[in-house]
């Protein structure tokens, strides 16, 4: 059916008023897409725990990211410093095996995804969350990196991938729709570009 996806969202019944909401850990950057996704997940009946990984992003204001996540509806925002683990367990290993795509692309973002997914799973287990979500597009490999790592570490978790969800895609056909949603829900956004 058009409204059903294998990602657990449409098949998940909304909790009754007396029941607690299901918890979802969202890989959150504080950008336009993940801020919309966070609010959208809250509308769908989830308690969202936003998670932002510090893997060495230059000039990232993690306090602002935390504040924005809560403003968008997160029950909390966890920022984890993964810089040391990322470099020692992922970057060094990639350098050792000369992991270069097409002889020029060093895969920095690519190798960060499993590191981030591993921490998402740790947080989900700690918080009792049974859902994981990300804002990777349905076109690229980041979705695969997030989901395969999460599946290996937490096979019982259900993954929500909004950019592959028919209802989400129908609602958000482009940046204009995302910005209109932000305006409607008072989501702060830097509308440059």
Phi, psi and omega in degrees: 000153185296328183270001181252144177227162177279011187262009172084351186284306183285338180275352183275120179288142176292139181290148174293162183305325183277344180278152175282154180284149174292145180263142180227131173263121181253127170292112192238130179254340187091000179278183184301306185299308184289335176289320175295314180301318179302309181295320179298317178297320177299317178299329181279000174101018179260146162273116186258129172255111179281140178229126178239126180264131172267101177249021176104019178302137183280128175063031178278130177264091186291334175293321177293322178297315179299313181298319180294320180300316180293320176300324181280354175118358179297142175286338173192164175231124179255126174246124181243131176279104181253014186302312182296311180299318180300313182290311185287321186265344184237304183296310180301320179294321178294320178294318180300327181258013177054048183283088179234128180272129179052036176062016181209337186261121190276002171064025181304309179294319182300314182283346176286330185301313177297324177297317179293315180298321178301317179289325175302316180296318178301314180295317179302315178296318180295323185267354183074028179275140179248359179238144173235146180219154177215166180253017179295143180290160178281006184256335188255186183272346180301321178302318180294317180298312178300309190287321180291320178295313180297318180297321179293322185269335183213071186299338180280347180289148174257133183263134174248120180239085186306325182286001170243007181267124185303317181295317180298312182297321178295325181283330187233087183273350180183183183302323180301316179294321178297315180294322177296320177297319178299316179297315181297326185255011179056042176271120180294135183214143172269105189270027176291157174082000000 
